[in-house]
mmCIF file of C-alpha atoms and ligand atoms in Angstrom:
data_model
loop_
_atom_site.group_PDB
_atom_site.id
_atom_site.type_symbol
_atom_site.label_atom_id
_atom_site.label_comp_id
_atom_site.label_asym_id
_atom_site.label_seq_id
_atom_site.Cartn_x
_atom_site.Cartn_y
_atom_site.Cartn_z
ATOM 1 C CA UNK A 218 5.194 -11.509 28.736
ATOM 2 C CA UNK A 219 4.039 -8.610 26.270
ATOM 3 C CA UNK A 220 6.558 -6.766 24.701
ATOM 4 C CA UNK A 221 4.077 -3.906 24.746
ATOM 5 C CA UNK A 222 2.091 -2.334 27.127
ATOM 6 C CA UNK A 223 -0.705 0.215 28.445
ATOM 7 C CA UNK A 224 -0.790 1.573 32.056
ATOM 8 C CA UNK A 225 -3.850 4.092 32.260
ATOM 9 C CA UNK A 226 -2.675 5.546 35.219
ATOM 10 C CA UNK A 227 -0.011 7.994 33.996
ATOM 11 C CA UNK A 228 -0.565 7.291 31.524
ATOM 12 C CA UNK A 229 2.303 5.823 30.195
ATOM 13 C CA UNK A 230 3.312 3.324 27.340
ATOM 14 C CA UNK A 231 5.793 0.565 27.955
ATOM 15 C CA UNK A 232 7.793 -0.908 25.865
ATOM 16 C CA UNK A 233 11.066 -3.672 25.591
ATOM 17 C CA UNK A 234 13.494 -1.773 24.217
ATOM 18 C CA UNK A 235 14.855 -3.832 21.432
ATOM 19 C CA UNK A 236 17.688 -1.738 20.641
ATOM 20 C CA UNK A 237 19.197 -3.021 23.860
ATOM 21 C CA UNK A 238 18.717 -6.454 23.361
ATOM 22 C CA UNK A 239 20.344 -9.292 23.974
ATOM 23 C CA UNK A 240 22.684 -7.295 26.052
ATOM 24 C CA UNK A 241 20.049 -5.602 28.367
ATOM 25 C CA UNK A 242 16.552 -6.324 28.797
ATOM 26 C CA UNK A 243 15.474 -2.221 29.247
ATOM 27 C CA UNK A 244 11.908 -1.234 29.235
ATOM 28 C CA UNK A 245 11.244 2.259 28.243
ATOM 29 C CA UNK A 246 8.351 4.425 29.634
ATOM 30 C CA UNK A 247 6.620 6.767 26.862
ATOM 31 C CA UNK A 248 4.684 9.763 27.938
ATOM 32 C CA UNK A 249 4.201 11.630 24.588
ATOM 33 C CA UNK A 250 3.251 10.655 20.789
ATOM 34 C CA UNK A 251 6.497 12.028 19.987
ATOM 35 C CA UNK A 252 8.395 9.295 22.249
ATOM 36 C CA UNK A 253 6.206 6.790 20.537
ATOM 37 C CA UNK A 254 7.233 8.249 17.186
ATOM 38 C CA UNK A 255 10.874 8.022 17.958
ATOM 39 C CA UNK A 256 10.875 5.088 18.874
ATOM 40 C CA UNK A 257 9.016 3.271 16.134
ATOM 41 C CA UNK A 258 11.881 5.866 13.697
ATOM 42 C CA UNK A 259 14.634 4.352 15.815
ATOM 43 C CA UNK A 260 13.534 0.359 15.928
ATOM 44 C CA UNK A 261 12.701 0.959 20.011
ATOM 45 C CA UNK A 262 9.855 -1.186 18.712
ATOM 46 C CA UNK A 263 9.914 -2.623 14.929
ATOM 47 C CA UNK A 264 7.869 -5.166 13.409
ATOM 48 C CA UNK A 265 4.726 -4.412 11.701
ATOM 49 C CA UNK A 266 2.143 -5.179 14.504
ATOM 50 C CA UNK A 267 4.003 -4.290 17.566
ATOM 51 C CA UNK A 268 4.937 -1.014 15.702
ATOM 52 C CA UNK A 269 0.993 -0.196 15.035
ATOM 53 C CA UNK A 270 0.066 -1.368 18.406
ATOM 54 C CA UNK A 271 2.732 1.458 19.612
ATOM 55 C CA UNK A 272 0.710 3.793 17.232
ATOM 56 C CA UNK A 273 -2.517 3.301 18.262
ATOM 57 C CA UNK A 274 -1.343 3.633 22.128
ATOM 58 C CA UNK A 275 0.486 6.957 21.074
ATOM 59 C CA UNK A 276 -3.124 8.148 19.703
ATOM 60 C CA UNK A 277 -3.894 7.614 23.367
ATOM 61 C CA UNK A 278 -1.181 9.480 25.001
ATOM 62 C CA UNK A 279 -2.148 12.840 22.562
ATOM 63 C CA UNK A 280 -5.573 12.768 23.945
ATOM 64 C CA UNK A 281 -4.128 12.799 27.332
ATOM 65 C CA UNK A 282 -2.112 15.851 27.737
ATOM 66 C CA UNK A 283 -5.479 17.599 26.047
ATOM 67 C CA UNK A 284 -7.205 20.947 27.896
ATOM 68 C CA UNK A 285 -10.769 20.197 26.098
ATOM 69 C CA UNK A 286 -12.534 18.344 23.336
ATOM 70 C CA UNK A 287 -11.352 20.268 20.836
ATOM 71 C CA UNK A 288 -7.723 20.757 21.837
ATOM 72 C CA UNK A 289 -8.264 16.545 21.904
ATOM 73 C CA UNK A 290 -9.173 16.465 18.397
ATOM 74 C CA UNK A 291 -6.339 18.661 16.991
ATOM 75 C CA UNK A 292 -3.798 17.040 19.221
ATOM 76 C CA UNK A 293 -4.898 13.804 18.104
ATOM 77 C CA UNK A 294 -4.999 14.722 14.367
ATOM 78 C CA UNK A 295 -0.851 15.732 15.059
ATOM 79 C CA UNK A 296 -0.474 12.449 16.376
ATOM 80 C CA UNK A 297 -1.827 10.399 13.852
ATOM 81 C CA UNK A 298 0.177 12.323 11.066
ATOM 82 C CA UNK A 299 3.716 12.324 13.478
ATOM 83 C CA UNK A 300 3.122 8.514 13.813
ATOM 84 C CA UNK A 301 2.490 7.104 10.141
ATOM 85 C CA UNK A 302 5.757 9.309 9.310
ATOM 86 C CA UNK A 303 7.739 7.185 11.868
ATOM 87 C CA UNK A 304 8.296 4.363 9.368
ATOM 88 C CA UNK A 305 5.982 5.741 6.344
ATOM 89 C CA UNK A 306 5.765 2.967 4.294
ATOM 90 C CA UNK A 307 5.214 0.085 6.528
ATOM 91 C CA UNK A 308 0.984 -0.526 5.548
ATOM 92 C CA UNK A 309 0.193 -1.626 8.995
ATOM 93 C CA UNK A 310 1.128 1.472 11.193
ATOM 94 C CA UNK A 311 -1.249 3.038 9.045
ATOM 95 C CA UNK A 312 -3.589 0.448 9.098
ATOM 96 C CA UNK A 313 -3.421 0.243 13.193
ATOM 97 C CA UNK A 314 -3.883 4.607 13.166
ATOM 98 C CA UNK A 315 -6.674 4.683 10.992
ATOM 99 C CA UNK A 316 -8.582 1.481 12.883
ATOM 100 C CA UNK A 317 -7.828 3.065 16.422
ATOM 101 C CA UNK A 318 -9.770 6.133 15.243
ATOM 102 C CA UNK A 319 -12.546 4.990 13.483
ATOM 103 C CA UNK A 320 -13.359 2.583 16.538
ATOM 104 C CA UNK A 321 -12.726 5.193 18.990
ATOM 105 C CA UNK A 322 -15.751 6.610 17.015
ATOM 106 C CA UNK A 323 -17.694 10.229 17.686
ATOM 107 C CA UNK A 324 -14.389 12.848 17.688
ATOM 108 C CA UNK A 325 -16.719 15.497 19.711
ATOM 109 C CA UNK A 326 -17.552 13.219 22.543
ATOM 110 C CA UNK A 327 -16.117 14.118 26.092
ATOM 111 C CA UNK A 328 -14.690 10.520 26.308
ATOM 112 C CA UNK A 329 -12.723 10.085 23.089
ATOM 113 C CA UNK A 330 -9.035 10.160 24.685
ATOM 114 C CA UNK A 331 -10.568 6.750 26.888
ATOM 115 C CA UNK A 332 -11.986 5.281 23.615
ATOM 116 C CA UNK A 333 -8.873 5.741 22.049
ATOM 117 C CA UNK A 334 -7.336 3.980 24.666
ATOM 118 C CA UNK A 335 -10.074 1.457 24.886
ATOM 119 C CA UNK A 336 -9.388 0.729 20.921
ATOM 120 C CA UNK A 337 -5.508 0.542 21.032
ATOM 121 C CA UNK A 338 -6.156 -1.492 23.794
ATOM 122 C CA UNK A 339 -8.544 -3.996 21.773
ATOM 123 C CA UNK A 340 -6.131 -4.088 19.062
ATOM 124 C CA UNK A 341 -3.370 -5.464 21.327
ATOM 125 C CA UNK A 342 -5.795 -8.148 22.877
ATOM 126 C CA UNK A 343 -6.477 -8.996 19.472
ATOM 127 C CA UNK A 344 -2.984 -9.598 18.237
ATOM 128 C CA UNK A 345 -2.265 -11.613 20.901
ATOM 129 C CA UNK A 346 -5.341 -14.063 20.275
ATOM 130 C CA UNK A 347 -4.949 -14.391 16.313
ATOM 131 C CA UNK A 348 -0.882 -14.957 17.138
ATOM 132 C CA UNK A 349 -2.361 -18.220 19.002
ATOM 133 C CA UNK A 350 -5.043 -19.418 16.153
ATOM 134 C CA UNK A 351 -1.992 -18.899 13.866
ATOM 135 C CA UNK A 352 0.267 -20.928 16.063
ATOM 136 C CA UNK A 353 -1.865 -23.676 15.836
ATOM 137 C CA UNK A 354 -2.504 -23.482 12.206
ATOM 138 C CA UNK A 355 1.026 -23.860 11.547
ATOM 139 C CA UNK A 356 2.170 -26.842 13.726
ATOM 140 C CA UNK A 357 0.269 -28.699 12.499
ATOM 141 C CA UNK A 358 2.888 -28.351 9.478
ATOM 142 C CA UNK A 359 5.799 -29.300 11.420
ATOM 143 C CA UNK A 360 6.472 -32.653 12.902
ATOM 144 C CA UNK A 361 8.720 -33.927 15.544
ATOM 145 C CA UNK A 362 12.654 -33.788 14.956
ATOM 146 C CA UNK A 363 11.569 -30.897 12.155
ATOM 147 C CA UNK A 364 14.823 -27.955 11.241
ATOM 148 C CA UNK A 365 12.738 -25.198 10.369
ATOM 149 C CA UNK A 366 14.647 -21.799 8.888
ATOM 150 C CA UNK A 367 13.415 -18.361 10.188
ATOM 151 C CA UNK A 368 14.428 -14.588 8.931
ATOM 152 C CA UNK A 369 14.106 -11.756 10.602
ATOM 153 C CA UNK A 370 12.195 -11.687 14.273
ATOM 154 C CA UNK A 371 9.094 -12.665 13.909
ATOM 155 C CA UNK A 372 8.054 -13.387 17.737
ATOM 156 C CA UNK A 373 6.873 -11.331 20.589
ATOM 157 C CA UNK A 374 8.884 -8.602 20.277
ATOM 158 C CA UNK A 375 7.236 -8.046 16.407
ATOM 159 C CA UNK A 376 3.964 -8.334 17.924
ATOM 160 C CA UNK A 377 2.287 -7.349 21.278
ATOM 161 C CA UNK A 378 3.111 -11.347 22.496
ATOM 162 C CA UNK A 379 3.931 -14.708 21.003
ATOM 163 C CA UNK A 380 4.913 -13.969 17.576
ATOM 164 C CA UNK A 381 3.487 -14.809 13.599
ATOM 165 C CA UNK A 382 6.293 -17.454 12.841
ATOM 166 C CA UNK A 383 7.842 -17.610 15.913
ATOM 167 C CA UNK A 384 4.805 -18.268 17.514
ATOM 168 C CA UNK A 385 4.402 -21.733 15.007
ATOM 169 C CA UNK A 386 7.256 -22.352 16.625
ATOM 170 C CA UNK A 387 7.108 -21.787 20.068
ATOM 171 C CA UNK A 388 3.350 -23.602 20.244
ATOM 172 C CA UNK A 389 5.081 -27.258 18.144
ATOM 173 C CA UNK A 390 7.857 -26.512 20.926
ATOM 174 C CA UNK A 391 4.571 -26.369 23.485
ATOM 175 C CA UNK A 392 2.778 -29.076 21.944
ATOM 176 C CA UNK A 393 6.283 -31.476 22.634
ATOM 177 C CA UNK A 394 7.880 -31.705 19.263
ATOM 178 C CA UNK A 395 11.882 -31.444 19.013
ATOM 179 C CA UNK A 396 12.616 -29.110 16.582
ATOM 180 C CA UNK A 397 15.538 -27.499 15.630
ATOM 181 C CA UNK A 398 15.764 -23.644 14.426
ATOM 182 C CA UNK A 399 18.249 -22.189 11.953
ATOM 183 C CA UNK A 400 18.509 -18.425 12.726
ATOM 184 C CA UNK A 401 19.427 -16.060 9.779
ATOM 185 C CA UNK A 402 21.342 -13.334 11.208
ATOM 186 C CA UNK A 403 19.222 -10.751 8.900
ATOM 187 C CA UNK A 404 21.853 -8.574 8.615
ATOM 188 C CA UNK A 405 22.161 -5.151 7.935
ATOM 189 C CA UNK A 406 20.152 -4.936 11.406
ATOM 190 C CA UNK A 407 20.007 -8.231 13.281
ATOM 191 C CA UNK A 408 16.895 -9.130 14.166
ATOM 192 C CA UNK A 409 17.600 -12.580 13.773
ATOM 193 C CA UNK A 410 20.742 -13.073 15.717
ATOM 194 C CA UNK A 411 20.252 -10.416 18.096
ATOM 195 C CA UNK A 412 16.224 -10.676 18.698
ATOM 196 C CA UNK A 413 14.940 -14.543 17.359
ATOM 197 C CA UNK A 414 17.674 -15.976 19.035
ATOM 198 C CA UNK A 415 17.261 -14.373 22.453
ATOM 199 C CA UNK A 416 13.595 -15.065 22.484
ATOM 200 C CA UNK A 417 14.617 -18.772 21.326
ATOM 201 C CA UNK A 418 16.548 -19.161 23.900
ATOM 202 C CA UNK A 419 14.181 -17.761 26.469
ATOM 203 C CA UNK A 420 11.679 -20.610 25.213
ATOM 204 C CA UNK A 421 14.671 -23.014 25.696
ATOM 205 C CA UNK A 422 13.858 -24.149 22.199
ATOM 206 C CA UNK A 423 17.130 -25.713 20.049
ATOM 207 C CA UNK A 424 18.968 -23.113 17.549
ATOM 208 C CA UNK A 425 22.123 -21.776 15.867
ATOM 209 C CA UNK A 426 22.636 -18.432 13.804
ATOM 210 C CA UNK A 427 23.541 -18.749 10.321
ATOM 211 C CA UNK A 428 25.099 -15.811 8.273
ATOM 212 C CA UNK A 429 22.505 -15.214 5.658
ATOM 213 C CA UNK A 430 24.628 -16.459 3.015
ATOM 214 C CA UNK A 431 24.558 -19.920 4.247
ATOM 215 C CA UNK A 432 20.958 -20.463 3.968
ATOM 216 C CA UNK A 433 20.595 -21.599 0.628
ATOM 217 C CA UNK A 434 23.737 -24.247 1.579
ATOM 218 C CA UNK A 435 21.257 -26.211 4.552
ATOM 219 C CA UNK A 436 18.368 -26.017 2.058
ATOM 220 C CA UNK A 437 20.520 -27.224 -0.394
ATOM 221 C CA UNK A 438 22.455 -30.297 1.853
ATOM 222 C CA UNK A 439 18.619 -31.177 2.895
ATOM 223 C CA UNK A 440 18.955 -29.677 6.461
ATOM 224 C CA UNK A 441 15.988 -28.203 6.280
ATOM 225 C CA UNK A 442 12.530 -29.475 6.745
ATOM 226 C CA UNK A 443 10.418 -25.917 5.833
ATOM 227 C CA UNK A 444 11.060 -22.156 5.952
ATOM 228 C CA UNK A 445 8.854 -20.149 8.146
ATOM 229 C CA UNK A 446 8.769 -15.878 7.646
ATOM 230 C CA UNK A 447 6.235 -13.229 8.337
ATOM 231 C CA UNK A 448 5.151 -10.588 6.190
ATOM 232 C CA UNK A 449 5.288 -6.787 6.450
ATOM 233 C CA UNK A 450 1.958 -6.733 3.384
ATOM 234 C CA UNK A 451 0.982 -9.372 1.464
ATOM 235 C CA UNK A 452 -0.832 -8.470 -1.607
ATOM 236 C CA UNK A 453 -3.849 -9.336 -3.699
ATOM 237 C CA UNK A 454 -2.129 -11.978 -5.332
ATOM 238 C CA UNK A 455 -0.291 -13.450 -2.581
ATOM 239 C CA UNK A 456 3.353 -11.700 -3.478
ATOM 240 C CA UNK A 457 4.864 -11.141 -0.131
ATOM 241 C CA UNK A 458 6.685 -8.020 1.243
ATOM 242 C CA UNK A 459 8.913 -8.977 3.991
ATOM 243 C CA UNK A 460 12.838 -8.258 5.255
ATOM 244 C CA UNK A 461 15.218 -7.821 3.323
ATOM 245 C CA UNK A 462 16.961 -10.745 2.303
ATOM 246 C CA UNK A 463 13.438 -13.212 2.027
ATOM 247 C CA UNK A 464 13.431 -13.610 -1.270
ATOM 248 C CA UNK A 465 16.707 -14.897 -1.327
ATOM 249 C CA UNK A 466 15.363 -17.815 0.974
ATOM 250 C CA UNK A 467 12.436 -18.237 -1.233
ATOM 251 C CA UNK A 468 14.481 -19.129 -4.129
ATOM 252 C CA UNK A 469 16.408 -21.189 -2.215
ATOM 253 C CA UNK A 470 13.599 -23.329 -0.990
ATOM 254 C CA UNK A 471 11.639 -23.477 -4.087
ATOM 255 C CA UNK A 472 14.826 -24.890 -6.028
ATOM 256 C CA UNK A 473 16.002 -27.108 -3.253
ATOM 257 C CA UNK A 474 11.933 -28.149 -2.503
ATOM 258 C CA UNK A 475 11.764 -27.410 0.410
ATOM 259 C CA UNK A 476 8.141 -25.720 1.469
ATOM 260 C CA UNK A 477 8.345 -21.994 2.610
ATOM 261 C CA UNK A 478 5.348 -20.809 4.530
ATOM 262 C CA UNK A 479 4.764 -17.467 5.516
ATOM 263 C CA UNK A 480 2.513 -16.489 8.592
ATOM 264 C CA UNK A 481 0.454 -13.060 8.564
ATOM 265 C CA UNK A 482 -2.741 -12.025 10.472
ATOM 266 C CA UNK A 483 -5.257 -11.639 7.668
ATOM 267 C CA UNK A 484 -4.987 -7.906 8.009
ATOM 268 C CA UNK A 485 -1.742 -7.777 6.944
ATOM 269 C CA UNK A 486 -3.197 -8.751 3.374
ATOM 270 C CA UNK A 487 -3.874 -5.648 1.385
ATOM 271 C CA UNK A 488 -6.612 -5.979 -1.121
ATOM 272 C CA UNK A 489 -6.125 -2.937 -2.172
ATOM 273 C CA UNK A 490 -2.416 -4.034 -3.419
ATOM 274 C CA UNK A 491 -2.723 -6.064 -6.500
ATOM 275 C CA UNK A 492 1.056 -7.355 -6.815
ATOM 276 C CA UNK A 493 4.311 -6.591 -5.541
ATOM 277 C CA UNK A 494 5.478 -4.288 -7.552
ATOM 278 C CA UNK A 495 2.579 -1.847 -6.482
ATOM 279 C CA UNK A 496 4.476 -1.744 -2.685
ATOM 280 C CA UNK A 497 6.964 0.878 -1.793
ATOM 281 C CA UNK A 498 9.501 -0.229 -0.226
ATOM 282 C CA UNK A 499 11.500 1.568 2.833
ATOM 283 C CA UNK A 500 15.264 2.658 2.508
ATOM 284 C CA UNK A 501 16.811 2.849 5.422
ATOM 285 C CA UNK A 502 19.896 4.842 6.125
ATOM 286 C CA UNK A 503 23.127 3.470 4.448
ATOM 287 C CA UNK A 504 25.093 3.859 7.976
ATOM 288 C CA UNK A 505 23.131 0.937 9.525
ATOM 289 C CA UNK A 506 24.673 -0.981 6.422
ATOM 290 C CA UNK A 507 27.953 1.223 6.937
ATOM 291 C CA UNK A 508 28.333 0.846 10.669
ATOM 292 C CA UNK A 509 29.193 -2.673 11.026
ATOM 293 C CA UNK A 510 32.174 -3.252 13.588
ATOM 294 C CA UNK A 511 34.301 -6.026 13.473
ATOM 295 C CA UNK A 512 37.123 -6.437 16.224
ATOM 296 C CA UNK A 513 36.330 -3.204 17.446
ATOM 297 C CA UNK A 514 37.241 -1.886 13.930
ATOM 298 C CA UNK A 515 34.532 -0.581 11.486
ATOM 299 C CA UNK A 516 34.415 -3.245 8.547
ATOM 300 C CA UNK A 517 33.860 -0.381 5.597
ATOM 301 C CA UNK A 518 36.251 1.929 4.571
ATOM 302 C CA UNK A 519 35.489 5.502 5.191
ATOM 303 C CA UNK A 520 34.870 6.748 1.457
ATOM 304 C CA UNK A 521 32.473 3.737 0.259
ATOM 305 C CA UNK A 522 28.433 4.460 0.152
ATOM 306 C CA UNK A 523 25.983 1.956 1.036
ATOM 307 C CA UNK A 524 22.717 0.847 -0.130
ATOM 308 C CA UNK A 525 19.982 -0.267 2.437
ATOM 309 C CA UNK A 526 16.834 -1.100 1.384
ATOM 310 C CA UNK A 527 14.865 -2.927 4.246
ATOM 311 C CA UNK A 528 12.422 -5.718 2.072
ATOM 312 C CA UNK A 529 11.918 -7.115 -0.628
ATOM 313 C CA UNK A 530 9.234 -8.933 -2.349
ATOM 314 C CA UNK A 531 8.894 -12.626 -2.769
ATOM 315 C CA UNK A 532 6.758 -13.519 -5.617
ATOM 316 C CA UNK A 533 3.643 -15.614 -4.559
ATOM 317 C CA UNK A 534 4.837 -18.744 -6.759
ATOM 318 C CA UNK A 535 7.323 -19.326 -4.361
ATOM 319 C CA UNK A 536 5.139 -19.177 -1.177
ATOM 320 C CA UNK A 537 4.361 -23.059 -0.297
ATOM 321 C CA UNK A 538 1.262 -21.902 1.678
ATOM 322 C CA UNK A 539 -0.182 -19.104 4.414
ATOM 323 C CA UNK A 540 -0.920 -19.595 7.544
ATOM 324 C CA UNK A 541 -3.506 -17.556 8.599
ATOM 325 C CA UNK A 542 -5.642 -17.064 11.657
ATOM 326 C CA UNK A 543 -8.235 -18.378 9.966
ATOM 327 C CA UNK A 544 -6.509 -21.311 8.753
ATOM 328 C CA UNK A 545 -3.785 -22.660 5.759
ATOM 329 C CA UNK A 546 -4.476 -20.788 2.405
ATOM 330 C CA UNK A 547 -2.891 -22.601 -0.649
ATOM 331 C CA UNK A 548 -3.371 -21.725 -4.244
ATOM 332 C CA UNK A 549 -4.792 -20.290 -6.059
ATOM 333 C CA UNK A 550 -4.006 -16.953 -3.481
ATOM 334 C CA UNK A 551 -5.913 -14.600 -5.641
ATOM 335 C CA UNK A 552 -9.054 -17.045 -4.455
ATOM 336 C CA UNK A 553 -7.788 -17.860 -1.575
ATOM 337 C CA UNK A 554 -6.893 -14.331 0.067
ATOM 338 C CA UNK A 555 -10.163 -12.463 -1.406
ATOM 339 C CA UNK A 556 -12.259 -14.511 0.343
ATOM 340 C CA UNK A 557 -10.721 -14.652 3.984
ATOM 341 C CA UNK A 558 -10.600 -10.636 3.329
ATOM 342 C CA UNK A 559 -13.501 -10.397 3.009
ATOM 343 C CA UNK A 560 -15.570 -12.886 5.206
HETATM 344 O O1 MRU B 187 12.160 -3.722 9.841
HETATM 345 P P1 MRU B 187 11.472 -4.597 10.849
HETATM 346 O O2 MRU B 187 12.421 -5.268 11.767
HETATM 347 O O3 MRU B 187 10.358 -3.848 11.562
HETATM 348 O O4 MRU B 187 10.804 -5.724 9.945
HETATM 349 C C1 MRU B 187 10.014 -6.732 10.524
HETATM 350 C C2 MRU B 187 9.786 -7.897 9.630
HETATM 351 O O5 MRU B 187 10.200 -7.941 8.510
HETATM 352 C C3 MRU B 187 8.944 -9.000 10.137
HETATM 353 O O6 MRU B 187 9.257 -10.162 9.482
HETATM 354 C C4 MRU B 187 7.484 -8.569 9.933
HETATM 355 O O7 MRU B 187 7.206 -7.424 10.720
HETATM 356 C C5 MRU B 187 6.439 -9.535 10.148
HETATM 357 S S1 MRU B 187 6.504 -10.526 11.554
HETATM 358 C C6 MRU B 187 5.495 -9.955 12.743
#
């Protein structure tokens, strides 16, 4: 099932809200850009494709409400700017705005609300169908009776359907292989225990949470066979930008041997990015770090501040390979990612 969908007549964007989940399986109904935009600010929808899928459709929904061409144009312009200030640092909500537009193409023709559509619609399609050439890339890495450790969500409800690393996953689960999934909890927000776990167990595939801190333990007691994480960017020379707390993993698995592979569409390399260092990265507000309750009490005390930045960078030495649409890049990345980029 997509996590994310168009219904032209309306028209209206739905949407899994993944606020809700595992508790409630709600799907929300978006009318306006500036629903869209809230919920891409409020994690509605997160994860870098899903959230520039949500984008591109919220492009659509501007053009909608429009009197005339022109009113189209300027209502669309809003859009685009309300949207990439949702989450304003995450590279592919930009990416996904500036792509819808330029396929939508002419800006003065009487139909560019339905090519907008047409293009958001195109990009969804799309995500779906590289999510599957990924899948199969990466199984091929994982055999039978593999444990394979995961951060963040990385599966359907990041994308439009099937998932970047979750999606390895779920097609060696398809293709008959037993494997067994540690969960990092991917705390300060829980996509892992709250999101990959749900859609885990959906798939009926074999898991158990782990606190974050007890990754680098399994790698370390050889109860792991790889690591498997997305990406948020990936840049020029293969450093990766992902949740907060990858890096840590990384480490782990590089000094324990174990191979870490990370998944990304090609477009989520930037070119344009030469290292890490050159990506901002998002701060989040302290109170999602603040706000934790334990036995219905609130674990911080009242006068302590928090810090919450939401990823990190993992430095491409300790990324074991990419799996890409177009197949498994290994090093040299600087090679390696120019030229998918840019055949
Ligand atoms: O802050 P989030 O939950 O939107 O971050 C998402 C991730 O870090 C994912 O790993 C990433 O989007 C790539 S997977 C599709």
């Amino acid at each position: 099932m997509r996590t994310v969908w168009w219904d032209p007549a309306g028209p209206t964007l739905h949407m899994i809200d993944q606020r809700q989940l595992p508790a409630q399986l709600t799907v929300l109904a978006l009318h306006t850009p500036e629903a869209v935009a809230d919920a891409i600010r409020s994690m509605a929808v997160r994860g870098a494709p899903a959230i520039g899928v949500a984008a591109a459709f919220g492009l659509a929904l501007a053009a909608a409400f429009a009197s005339d061409p022109q009113d189209v144009v300027v209502r669309v312009d809003q859009a685009a700017e309300l949207l990439r200030l949702a989450r304003p640092k995450a590279a592919n909500l930009r990416w996904a705005i500036d792509e819808t537009l330029r396929r939508a193409g002419d800006r003065g023709s009487e139909t560019f609300g339905l090519s907008l559509a047409v293009a958001a619609q195109a990009l969804a399609d799309e995500d779906v169908a590289i999510n599957r050439q990924m899948g199969l890339h990466g199984a091929d890495l994982l055999k039978d009776g593999d444990t394979v450790l995961h951060h963040c969500n990385t599966g359907a409800l990041a994308t439009v359907d099937y998932g970047t690393a979750l999606g390895v996953i779920r097609t060696a689960h398809e293709q008959g292989k037993h494997l067994h999934v540690l969960v990092d909890e991917t705390r300060p927000r829980l996509q892992g225990a709250r999101l990959t776990a749900w859609e885990l167990d959906q798939h009926g595939i074999d898991h158990a949470i782990i606190a974050d801190s007890a990754a680098g333990r399994m790698l370390q007691q050889g109860e792991v066979n790889a690591v498997l994480v997305g990406a948020d960017r990936v840049a020029a020379n293969g450093d990766v930008a992902n949740k907060i707390g990858t890096y840590m993993v990384a480490l782990a698995a590089h000094d324990n041997r174990v191979p870490f592979y990370c998944v990304v569409p090609t477009s989520t390399v930037d070119p344009s990015t030469p290292d890490g260092a050159a990506i901002p990265i998002e701060e989040r507000d302290p109170q999602e770090v603040l706000d934790l309750i334990h036995q219905g009490q609130q674990v911080a005390p009242e006068g302590s501040r928090a810090l919450n930045p939401a990823f990190d960078i993992t430095p491409a030495r300790l990324v074991t390979a990419f799996v890409t649409e177009v197949g498994i890049l290994r090093p040299p990345y600087p090679e390696a990612l120019a030229k998918v980029r840019s055949s």
